[in-house]
Amino acid sequence: MKKISILGATGSIGTQTLDVIRKSDDIELVGITANTSVIKVIEIIEEFNPKFVGMMEKEAYYKILEYVNTNKKNIVVLEGIDGLNKIASLDEIDIVVTSVVGMIGLEPTLKAIRAKKDIALANKETLVVAGELVMKEAKENNVKILPVDSEHSAIFQSLRGNTLSELKKVILTASGGPFRGKKINDLKDIKVKDALNHPNWSMGQKITIDSSTLMNKGLEVIEAHFLFDCPYDNIQVVVHPQSIIHSMVEYKDNSIIAQLGSPDMRLPIQYALNYPKRKNEIANKIDFWEISKLTFEKPDLDTFKCLKLAYKVGKEGKLMPTILNGANEALVDIFLQEKINYLQIGDIIEECLEIFKKEGNEEVTLENVIELDKKVKEYVYNKYN
Ligand code: NAD
Ligand code: MG
């Protein structure tokens, strides 16, 4: 029996992980965390009976505690970031699914690694802000970082049986999001509901907005750099609107290996949880008689400047990606509240990169990342909220 904790069990990836567990007979859910979603957590408790539950928010914590006491459940209920840290590093578990959204996932991921738990990593912001640190500690602790992000799972799968030294290039596919083909002028009046309308994937709000600005692809470029130790110039983004090829790798002999599948996150989640084994089918089959064509385009970096900025900060290294990520997290939140317009997301990230560039040159430590992230977010919220 494989024993797991899910950080962010009520979200899009968390819920799909629960579905993978439902269809497995050898995975036991030991711990879950959530932010505020009391009702969803109670449903998970009723169905899966985890031994540990962590609620980030105080009020939600008290509600779950009351529910557990009233119903005489034998469950330990924890609060705040300490709860996340504890549930990520329980003696009882083998693997942690990191599916919280945002860099808040960094500290619990490091705690899990130090407790020698394998990581099924969905929370890409963790690698963006501290990839160097996370990968170093994973190596030192002999911990596997198993990618859940579909592109990185595809690369991971395409690398099997080969070595990284034979790798020439990583080809990250991108759907292009809802605004593929649009120019700056077309994007001036974009409304929240338009940006939330992704053509191929149903995901949490933050990553859906990131997909529309191509920031998601930018974060994934940085994620790929750290996961596969690949120089930025060897990571190529290719727009592939059908989202069938999830990504590819090119070897030194110019052979390309790709992983294909229907756009269903349960596939990479199941792969990460069972690696190196493959389990029975969970997603729909691909029928090449029905898919008449697969197409490819070059991304438009002038219109979608977030992708360009991500390459830039990735190459600069140090804490520059922390500035980009922190500003983006705050700006997506403010955009969702309709307090800034769509194109301001990229513009204000650029402003923050300029303002904080001195701090961006500091070393990547947990403390420095947390401090700078806080500073950047405060700046954005104070000025634009
Ligand atoms: P989501 O918004 O649907 O869910 C987020 C989860 O994190 C929820 O359980 C929520 O309770 C919890 N959470 C939110 N804020 C928190 C906080 N401050 N403290 C503690 N917990 C908090 O997000 P999602 O779409 O499932 O994405 C989760 C992560 O996985 C992101 O990093 C995203 O980039 C990555 N990812 C998602 C998908 C996808 O298809 N949804 C695909 C690839 C990667
Ligand atoms: Mg992805």
PDB file of C-alpha atoms in Angstrom, residues 111-380:
ATOM      1  CA  LYS A 111       9.865  19.872   4.702  1.00  0.00           C
ATOM      2  CA  ALA A 112       8.651  16.801   2.794  1.00  0.00           C
ATOM      3  CA  ILE A 113      11.987  16.444   1.005  1.00  0.00           C
ATOM      4  CA  ARG A 114      13.908  16.706   4.287  1.00  0.00           C
ATOM      5  CA  ALA A 115      11.641  13.974   5.700  1.00  0.00           C
ATOM      6  CA  LYS A 116      12.608  11.874   2.642  1.00  0.00           C
ATOM      7  CA  LYS A 117       9.159  11.781   1.044  1.00  0.00           C
ATOM      8  CA  ASP A 118       8.910  11.527  -2.713  1.00  0.00           C
ATOM      9  CA  ILE A 119       7.145  14.486  -4.327  1.00  0.00           C
ATOM     10  CA  ALA A 120       4.481  14.315  -7.019  1.00  0.00           C
ATOM     11  CA  LEU A 121       4.922  17.939  -8.029  1.00  0.00           C
ATOM     12  CA  ALA A 122       2.049  19.920  -9.514  1.00  0.00           C
ATOM     13  CA  ASN A 123       2.878  23.163  -7.690  1.00  0.00           C
ATOM     14  CA  LYS A 124       5.197  24.630 -10.330  1.00  0.00           C
ATOM     15  CA  GLU A 125       5.620  27.966  -8.497  1.00  0.00           C
ATOM     16  CA  THR A 126       7.795  26.085  -5.982  1.00  0.00           C
ATOM     17  CA  LEU A 127      10.376  25.283  -8.657  1.00  0.00           C
ATOM     18  CA  VAL A 128      10.090  28.724 -10.202  1.00  0.00           C
ATOM     19  CA  VAL A 129      11.026  30.527  -7.001  1.00  0.00           C
ATOM     20  CA  ALA A 130      13.516  28.013  -5.605  1.00  0.00           C
ATOM     21  CA  GLY A 131      14.273  25.335  -8.184  1.00  0.00           C
ATOM     22  CA  GLU A 132      17.950  25.339  -7.340  1.00  0.00           C
ATOM     23  CA  LEU A 133      17.292  24.702  -3.657  1.00  0.00           C
ATOM     24  CA  VAL A 134      14.528  22.134  -4.145  1.00  0.00           C
ATOM     25  CA  MET A 135      16.496  20.042  -6.646  1.00  0.00           C
ATOM     26  CA  LYS A 136      19.651  20.192  -4.523  1.00  0.00           C
ATOM     27  CA  GLU A 137      17.855  19.041  -1.396  1.00  0.00           C
ATOM     28  CA  ALA A 138      16.008  16.331  -3.318  1.00  0.00           C
ATOM     29  CA  LYS A 139      19.330  14.973  -4.540  1.00  0.00           C
ATOM     30  CA  GLU A 140      20.914  15.103  -1.101  1.00  0.00           C
ATOM     31  CA  ASN A 141      17.954  13.310   0.447  1.00  0.00           C
ATOM     32  CA  ASN A 142      17.621  10.794  -2.374  1.00  0.00           C
ATOM     33  CA  VAL A 143      14.052  11.919  -3.017  1.00  0.00           C
ATOM     34  CA  LYS A 144      12.283  11.645  -6.356  1.00  0.00           C
ATOM     35  CA  ILE A 145      10.611  14.727  -7.839  1.00  0.00           C
ATOM     36  CA  LEU A 146       7.924  13.215 -10.058  1.00  0.00           C
ATOM     37  CA  PRO A 147       6.370  15.819 -12.360  1.00  0.00           C
ATOM     38  CA  VAL A 148       2.589  16.090 -12.502  1.00  0.00           C
ATOM     39  CA  ASP A 149       2.460  19.046 -14.882  1.00  0.00           C
ATOM     40  CA  SER A 150       1.440  17.370 -18.154  1.00  0.00           C
ATOM     41  CA  GLU A 151       4.328  18.791 -20.214  1.00  0.00           C
ATOM     42  CA  HIS A 152       6.941  17.782 -17.668  1.00  0.00           C
ATOM     43  CA  SER A 153       5.406  14.365 -17.200  1.00  0.00           C
ATOM     44  CA  ALA A 154       5.624  13.975 -20.993  1.00  0.00           C
ATOM     45  CA  ILE A 155       9.300  14.948 -20.960  1.00  0.00           C
ATOM     46  CA  PHE A 156       9.953  12.661 -17.991  1.00  0.00           C
ATOM     47  CA  GLN A 157       8.287   9.783 -19.830  1.00  0.00           C
ATOM     48  CA  SER A 158      10.127  10.588 -23.080  1.00  0.00           C
ATOM     49  CA  LEU A 159      13.443  10.498 -21.231  1.00  0.00           C
ATOM     50  CA  ARG A 160      12.964   6.975 -19.958  1.00  0.00           C
ATOM     51  CA  GLY A 161      15.605   4.600 -21.226  1.00  0.00           C
ATOM     52  CA  ASN A 162      17.870   7.494 -22.252  1.00  0.00           C
ATOM     53  CA  THR A 163      20.248   9.696 -20.340  1.00  0.00           C
ATOM     54  CA  LEU A 164      20.187  13.445 -19.853  1.00  0.00           C
ATOM     55  CA  SER A 165      23.650  13.674 -21.435  1.00  0.00           C
ATOM     56  CA  GLU A 166      22.134  12.546 -24.753  1.00  0.00           C
ATOM     57  CA  LEU A 167      19.438  15.218 -24.588  1.00  0.00           C
ATOM     58  CA  LYS A 168      19.785  18.131 -26.978  1.00  0.00           C
ATOM     59  CA  LYS A 169      16.559  20.008 -26.556  1.00  0.00           C
ATOM     60  CA  VAL A 170      13.273  20.005 -24.685  1.00  0.00           C
ATOM     61  CA  ILE A 171      10.225  20.976 -26.749  1.00  0.00           C
ATOM     62  CA  LEU A 172       7.446  22.277 -24.513  1.00  0.00           C
ATOM     63  CA  THR A 173       4.075  22.350 -26.185  1.00  0.00           C
ATOM     64  CA  ALA A 174       1.548  25.078 -25.388  1.00  0.00           C
ATOM     65  CA  SER A 175      -2.120  25.190 -26.350  1.00  0.00           C
ATOM     66  CA  GLY A 176      -1.799  28.939 -26.913  1.00  0.00           C
ATOM     67  CA  GLY A 177      -4.750  29.584 -24.580  1.00  0.00           C
ATOM     68  CA  PRO A 178      -7.995  31.377 -25.441  1.00  0.00           C
ATOM     69  CA  PHE A 179      -6.266  34.345 -27.112  1.00  0.00           C
ATOM     70  CA  ARG A 180      -4.017  32.521 -29.547  1.00  0.00           C
ATOM     71  CA  GLY A 181      -3.538  34.604 -32.698  1.00  0.00           C
ATOM     72  CA  LYS A 182      -4.647  37.846 -31.031  1.00  0.00           C
ATOM     73  CA  LYS A 183      -2.562  41.024 -31.033  1.00  0.00           C
ATOM     74  CA  ILE A 184      -2.087  43.648 -28.284  1.00  0.00           C
ATOM     75  CA  ASN A 185      -4.948  45.756 -29.616  1.00  0.00           C
ATOM     76  CA  ASP A 186      -7.334  42.803 -29.408  1.00  0.00           C
ATOM     77  CA  LEU A 187      -6.380  42.218 -25.772  1.00  0.00           C
ATOM     78  CA  LYS A 188      -7.130  45.692 -24.400  1.00  0.00           C
ATOM     79  CA  ASP A 189     -10.672  44.979 -23.313  1.00  0.00           C
ATOM     80  CA  ILE A 190     -10.350  41.358 -22.240  1.00  0.00           C
ATOM     81  CA  LYS A 191     -12.767  40.531 -19.434  1.00  0.00           C
ATOM     82  CA  VAL A 192     -12.174  38.050 -16.612  1.00  0.00           C
ATOM     83  CA  LYS A 193     -14.712  35.623 -18.019  1.00  0.00           C
ATOM     84  CA  ASP A 194     -12.956  35.579 -21.428  1.00  0.00           C
ATOM     85  CA  ALA A 195      -9.603  34.860 -19.824  1.00  0.00           C
ATOM     86  CA  LEU A 196     -11.141  32.066 -17.731  1.00  0.00           C
ATOM     87  CA  ASN A 197     -12.452  30.312 -20.833  1.00  0.00           C
ATOM     88  CA  HIS A 198      -9.620  27.902 -21.671  1.00  0.00           C
ATOM     89  CA  PRO A 199     -10.144  25.907 -24.891  1.00  0.00           C
ATOM     90  CA  ASN A 200      -8.754  22.514 -23.748  1.00  0.00           C
ATOM     91  CA  TRP A 201      -8.285  22.242 -19.996  1.00  0.00           C
ATOM     92  CA  SER A 202     -10.476  22.812 -16.959  1.00  0.00           C
ATOM     93  CA  MET A 203      -8.193  24.068 -14.164  1.00  0.00           C
ATOM     94  CA  GLY A 204      -8.022  26.365 -11.129  1.00  0.00           C
ATOM     95  CA  GLN A 205      -8.514  30.094 -11.771  1.00  0.00           C
ATOM     96  CA  LYS A 206      -4.915  31.188 -11.296  1.00  0.00           C
ATOM     97  CA  ILE A 207      -3.405  28.729 -13.768  1.00  0.00           C
ATOM     98  CA  THR A 208      -6.232  29.444 -16.229  1.00  0.00           C
ATOM     99  CA  ILE A 209      -5.359  33.144 -16.277  1.00  0.00           C
ATOM    100  CA  ASP A 210      -1.659  32.218 -16.505  1.00  0.00           C
ATOM    101  CA  SER A 211      -2.460  30.032 -19.524  1.00  0.00           C
ATOM    102  CA  SER A 212      -4.170  32.934 -21.250  1.00  0.00           C
ATOM    103  CA  THR A 213      -1.193  35.290 -20.766  1.00  0.00           C
ATOM    104  CA  LEU A 214       1.319  32.491 -21.561  1.00  0.00           C
ATOM    105  CA  MET A 215       2.812  33.106 -18.114  1.00  0.00           C
ATOM    106  CA  ASN A 216       1.953  29.475 -17.426  1.00  0.00           C
ATOM    107  CA  LYS A 217       4.278  28.442 -20.247  1.00  0.00           C
ATOM    108  CA  GLY A 218       6.910  30.800 -18.907  1.00  0.00           C
ATOM    109  CA  LEU A 219       6.691  29.226 -15.449  1.00  0.00           C
ATOM    110  CA  GLU A 220       6.900  25.823 -17.145  1.00  0.00           C
ATOM    111  CA  VAL A 221      10.076  26.820 -19.000  1.00  0.00           C
ATOM    112  CA  ILE A 222      11.694  27.581 -15.622  1.00  0.00           C
ATOM    113  CA  GLU A 223      10.218  24.374 -14.169  1.00  0.00           C
ATOM    114  CA  ALA A 224      11.730  22.355 -17.045  1.00  0.00           C
ATOM    115  CA  HIS A 225      15.102  24.061 -16.616  1.00  0.00           C
ATOM    116  CA  PHE A 226      15.343  22.830 -13.030  1.00  0.00           C
ATOM    117  CA  LEU A 227      13.680  19.430 -13.403  1.00  0.00           C
ATOM    118  CA  PHE A 228      15.779  18.349 -16.372  1.00  0.00           C
ATOM    119  CA  ASP A 229      18.875  20.455 -15.799  1.00  0.00           C
ATOM    120  CA  CYS A 230      18.375  21.942 -19.248  1.00  0.00           C
ATOM    121  CA  PRO A 231      19.846  25.322 -20.357  1.00  0.00           C
ATOM    122  CA  TYR A 232      17.202  27.896 -21.289  1.00  0.00           C
ATOM    123  CA  ASP A 233      18.407  28.136 -24.868  1.00  0.00           C
ATOM    124  CA  ASN A 234      17.649  24.424 -25.245  1.00  0.00           C
ATOM    125  CA  ILE A 235      14.018  24.778 -24.168  1.00  0.00           C
ATOM    126  CA  GLN A 236      11.779  25.569 -27.118  1.00  0.00           C
ATOM    127  CA  VAL A 237       8.121  26.477 -26.746  1.00  0.00           C
ATOM    128  CA  VAL A 238       5.897  25.315 -29.600  1.00  0.00           C
ATOM    129  CA  VAL A 239       2.224  26.240 -29.800  1.00  0.00           C
ATOM    130  CA  HIS A 240       0.178  23.118 -30.470  1.00  0.00           C
ATOM    131  CA  PRO A 241      -3.503  24.032 -30.138  1.00  0.00           C
ATOM    132  CA  GLN A 242      -4.852  20.462 -29.998  1.00  0.00           C
ATOM    133  CA  SER A 243      -3.007  19.607 -26.722  1.00  0.00           C
ATOM    134  CA  ILE A 244      -2.463  16.008 -27.836  1.00  0.00           C
ATOM    135  CA  ILE A 245       1.324  16.006 -27.861  1.00  0.00           C
ATOM    136  CA  HIS A 246       2.077  16.908 -24.254  1.00  0.00           C
ATOM    137  CA  SER A 247       5.762  17.681 -24.936  1.00  0.00           C
ATOM    138  CA  MET A 248       8.823  16.185 -26.625  1.00  0.00           C
ATOM    139  CA  VAL A 249      12.548  15.714 -26.278  1.00  0.00           C
ATOM    140  CA  GLU A 250      15.140  15.918 -29.008  1.00  0.00           C
ATOM    141  CA  TYR A 251      18.270  13.794 -28.688  1.00  0.00           C
ATOM    142  CA  LYS A 252      21.742  14.470 -30.006  1.00  0.00           C
ATOM    143  CA  ASP A 253      21.057  12.329 -33.107  1.00  0.00           C
ATOM    144  CA  ASN A 254      18.017  14.604 -33.875  1.00  0.00           C
ATOM    145  CA  SER A 255      15.573  11.852 -32.956  1.00  0.00           C
ATOM    146  CA  ILE A 256      12.486  13.216 -31.233  1.00  0.00           C
ATOM    147  CA  ILE A 257      10.446  11.289 -28.678  1.00  0.00           C
ATOM    148  CA  ALA A 258       7.061  12.586 -27.583  1.00  0.00           C
ATOM    149  CA  GLN A 259       4.278  11.565 -25.225  1.00  0.00           C
ATOM    150  CA  LEU A 260       0.706  11.854 -26.485  1.00  0.00           C
ATOM    151  CA  GLY A 261      -2.624  11.448 -24.770  1.00  0.00           C
ATOM    152  CA  SER A 262      -5.995  13.094 -24.305  1.00  0.00           C
ATOM    153  CA  PRO A 263      -5.875  16.302 -22.226  1.00  0.00           C
ATOM    154  CA  ASP A 264      -6.720  14.731 -18.855  1.00  0.00           C
ATOM    155  CA  MET A 265      -4.557  15.493 -15.812  1.00  0.00           C
ATOM    156  CA  ARG A 266      -5.454  12.172 -14.199  1.00  0.00           C
ATOM    157  CA  LEU A 267      -3.004  10.548 -16.618  1.00  0.00           C
ATOM    158  CA  PRO A 268       0.152  12.356 -15.393  1.00  0.00           C
ATOM    159  CA  ILE A 269      -1.094  12.201 -11.785  1.00  0.00           C
ATOM    160  CA  GLN A 270      -1.564   8.435 -11.992  1.00  0.00           C
ATOM    161  CA  TYR A 271       1.829   8.060 -13.682  1.00  0.00           C
ATOM    162  CA  ALA A 272       3.594  10.049 -10.927  1.00  0.00           C
ATOM    163  CA  LEU A 273       1.878   8.106  -8.143  1.00  0.00           C
ATOM    164  CA  ASN A 274       2.740   4.712  -9.618  1.00  0.00           C
ATOM    165  CA  TYR A 275       6.105   5.426 -11.227  1.00  0.00           C
ATOM    166  CA  PRO A 276       7.877   3.380 -12.558  1.00  0.00           C
ATOM    167  CA  LYS A 277       4.771   1.230 -13.151  1.00  0.00           C
ATOM    168  CA  ARG A 278       1.923   2.003 -15.515  1.00  0.00           C
ATOM    169  CA  LYS A 279      -1.618   1.339 -14.354  1.00  0.00           C
ATOM    170  CA  ASN A 280      -4.808   0.684 -16.266  1.00  0.00           C
ATOM    171  CA  GLU A 281      -6.432   3.283 -18.456  1.00  0.00           C
ATOM    172  CA  ILE A 282      -7.862   6.350 -16.754  1.00  0.00           C
ATOM    173  CA  ALA A 283      -8.161   8.882 -19.599  1.00  0.00           C
ATOM    174  CA  ASN A 284      -9.911   8.536 -22.942  1.00  0.00           C
ATOM    175  CA  LYS A 285      -8.056   6.825 -25.767  1.00  0.00           C
ATOM    176  CA  ILE A 286      -6.611   8.768 -28.678  1.00  0.00           C
ATOM    177  CA  ASP A 287      -8.011   7.703 -32.037  1.00  0.00           C
ATOM    178  CA  PHE A 288      -5.838   8.915 -34.913  1.00  0.00           C
ATOM    179  CA  TRP A 289      -8.615   8.221 -37.389  1.00  0.00           C
ATOM    180  CA  GLU A 290     -10.641  10.918 -35.621  1.00  0.00           C
ATOM    181  CA  ILE A 291      -7.879  13.492 -35.024  1.00  0.00           C
ATOM    182  CA  SER A 292      -7.431  14.662 -38.563  1.00  0.00           C
ATOM    183  CA  LYS A 293      -4.466  16.927 -37.882  1.00  0.00           C
ATOM    184  CA  LEU A 294      -1.963  18.120 -35.339  1.00  0.00           C
ATOM    185  CA  THR A 295      -0.636  21.643 -35.933  1.00  0.00           C
ATOM    186  CA  PHE A 296       2.292  23.731 -34.672  1.00  0.00           C
ATOM    187  CA  GLU A 297       3.058  27.453 -34.448  1.00  0.00           C
ATOM    188  CA  LYS A 298       5.694  29.788 -33.107  1.00  0.00           C
ATOM    189  CA  PRO A 299       4.608  31.678 -29.939  1.00  0.00           C
ATOM    190  CA  ASP A 300       4.102  35.437 -30.316  1.00  0.00           C
ATOM    191  CA  LEU A 301       6.454  36.842 -27.659  1.00  0.00           C
ATOM    192  CA  ASP A 302       5.643  40.467 -28.459  1.00  0.00           C
ATOM    193  CA  THR A 303       1.969  40.088 -27.702  1.00  0.00           C
ATOM    194  CA  PHE A 304       2.445  37.601 -24.860  1.00  0.00           C
ATOM    195  CA  LYS A 305       5.313  39.301 -23.093  1.00  0.00           C
ATOM    196  CA  CYS A 306       4.968  37.198 -19.918  1.00  0.00           C
ATOM    197  CA  LEU A 307       6.627  34.271 -21.706  1.00  0.00           C
ATOM    198  CA  LYS A 308       9.490  36.507 -22.828  1.00  0.00           C
ATOM    199  CA  LEU A 309       9.910  37.873 -19.281  1.00  0.00           C
ATOM    200  CA  ALA A 310      10.009  34.344 -17.834  1.00  0.00           C
ATOM    201  CA  TYR A 311      12.884  33.359 -20.132  1.00  0.00           C
ATOM    202  CA  LYS A 312      14.662  36.562 -19.151  1.00  0.00           C
ATOM    203  CA  VAL A 313      14.378  36.078 -15.372  1.00  0.00           C
ATOM    204  CA  GLY A 314      15.149  32.383 -15.743  1.00  0.00           C
ATOM    205  CA  LYS A 315      18.447  33.218 -17.414  1.00  0.00           C
ATOM    206  CA  GLU A 316      19.218  35.931 -14.854  1.00  0.00           C
ATOM    207  CA  GLY A 317      18.622  33.392 -12.090  1.00  0.00           C
ATOM    208  CA  LYS A 318      18.981  34.108  -8.346  1.00  0.00           C
ATOM    209  CA  LEU A 319      15.775  35.672  -7.001  1.00  0.00           C
ATOM    210  CA  MET A 320      14.648  37.285 -10.266  1.00  0.00           C
ATOM    211  CA  PRO A 321      12.083  34.485 -10.858  1.00  0.00           C
ATOM    212  CA  THR A 322      10.737  35.116  -7.320  1.00  0.00           C
ATOM    213  CA  ILE A 323       9.944  38.714  -8.314  1.00  0.00           C
ATOM    214  CA  LEU A 324       8.212  37.625 -11.519  1.00  0.00           C
ATOM    215  CA  ASN A 325       6.241  34.941  -9.719  1.00  0.00           C
ATOM    216  CA  GLY A 326       5.260  37.059  -6.703  1.00  0.00           C
ATOM    217  CA  ALA A 327       4.127  39.959  -8.875  1.00  0.00           C
ATOM    218  CA  ASN A 328       2.185  37.591 -11.116  1.00  0.00           C
ATOM    219  CA  GLU A 329       0.403  35.874  -8.195  1.00  0.00           C
ATOM    220  CA  ALA A 330      -0.711  39.241  -6.817  1.00  0.00           C
ATOM    221  CA  LEU A 331      -1.664  40.660 -10.225  1.00  0.00           C
ATOM    222  CA  VAL A 332      -3.720  37.632 -11.252  1.00  0.00           C
ATOM    223  CA  ASP A 333      -5.602  37.958  -7.965  1.00  0.00           C
ATOM    224  CA  ILE A 334      -6.226  41.681  -8.567  1.00  0.00           C
ATOM    225  CA  PHE A 335      -7.223  41.069 -12.200  1.00  0.00           C
ATOM    226  CA  LEU A 336      -9.733  38.438 -11.044  1.00  0.00           C
ATOM    227  CA  GLN A 337     -11.238  41.151  -8.824  1.00  0.00           C
ATOM    228  CA  GLU A 338     -11.447  43.394 -11.901  1.00  0.00           C
ATOM    229  CA  LYS A 339      -9.216  46.073 -10.368  1.00  0.00           C
ATOM    230  CA  ILE A 340      -6.662  46.173 -13.178  1.00  0.00           C
ATOM    231  CA  ASN A 341      -7.011  45.510 -16.872  1.00  0.00           C
ATOM    232  CA  TYR A 342      -5.666  42.434 -18.610  1.00  0.00           C
ATOM    233  CA  LEU A 343      -2.571  43.940 -20.247  1.00  0.00           C
ATOM    234  CA  GLN A 344      -1.457  45.498 -16.954  1.00  0.00           C
ATOM    235  CA  ILE A 345      -0.483  42.018 -15.728  1.00  0.00           C
ATOM    236  CA  GLY A 346       2.597  41.900 -17.973  1.00  0.00           C
ATOM    237  CA  ASP A 347       3.320  45.629 -17.667  1.00  0.00           C
ATOM    238  CA  ILE A 348       3.340  45.674 -13.855  1.00  0.00           C
ATOM    239  CA  ILE A 349       5.470  42.503 -13.686  1.00  0.00           C
ATOM    240  CA  GLU A 350       8.013  44.364 -15.801  1.00  0.00           C
ATOM    241  CA  GLU A 351       7.779  47.341 -13.436  1.00  0.00           C
ATOM    242  CA  CYS A 352       8.419  45.062 -10.422  1.00  0.00           C
ATOM    243  CA  LEU A 353      11.417  43.410 -12.084  1.00  0.00           C
ATOM    244  CA  GLU A 354      12.951  46.849 -12.463  1.00  0.00           C
ATOM    245  CA  ILE A 355      12.103  48.088  -8.964  1.00  0.00           C
ATOM    246  CA  PHE A 356      13.326  44.999  -7.112  1.00  0.00           C
ATOM    247  CA  LYS A 357      16.288  44.092  -9.297  1.00  0.00           C
ATOM    248  CA  LYS A 358      18.798  44.684  -6.495  1.00  0.00           C
ATOM    249  CA  GLU A 359      16.993  42.254  -4.164  1.00  0.00           C
ATOM    250  CA  GLY A 360      16.664  39.884  -7.119  1.00  0.00           C
ATOM    251  CA  ASN A 361      20.392  39.386  -7.051  1.00  0.00           C
ATOM    252  CA  GLU A 362      20.417  37.736  -3.609  1.00  0.00           C
ATOM    253  CA  GLU A 363      20.991  34.037  -2.947  1.00  0.00           C
ATOM    254  CA  VAL A 364      18.148  31.537  -3.223  1.00  0.00           C
ATOM    255  CA  THR A 365      17.368  30.543   0.364  1.00  0.00           C
ATOM    256  CA  LEU A 366      13.934  29.780   1.813  1.00  0.00           C
ATOM    257  CA  GLU A 367      14.088  32.905   3.980  1.00  0.00           C
ATOM    258  CA  ASN A 368      15.144  35.196   1.115  1.00  0.00           C
ATOM    259  CA  VAL A 369      12.446  33.823  -1.198  1.00  0.00           C
ATOM    260  CA  ILE A 370       9.703  34.267   1.408  1.00  0.00           C
ATOM    261  CA  GLU A 371      10.865  37.775   2.301  1.00  0.00           C
ATOM    262  CA  LEU A 372      11.171  39.042  -1.271  1.00  0.00           C
ATOM    263  CA  ASP A 373       7.894  37.424  -2.345  1.00  0.00           C
ATOM    264  CA  LYS A 374       6.176  39.276   0.520  1.00  0.00           C
ATOM    265  CA  LYS A 375       7.795  42.582  -0.388  1.00  0.00           C
ATOM    266  CA  VAL A 376       6.831  42.343  -4.061  1.00  0.00           C
ATOM    267  CA  LYS A 377       3.250  41.362  -3.255  1.00  0.00           C
ATOM    268  CA  GLU A 378       2.921  44.226  -0.755  1.00  0.00           C
ATOM    269  CA  TYR A 379       4.159  46.658  -3.394  1.00  0.00           C
ATOM    270  CA  VAL A 380       1.634  45.411  -5.943  1.00  0.00           C
TER     271      VAL A 380
END
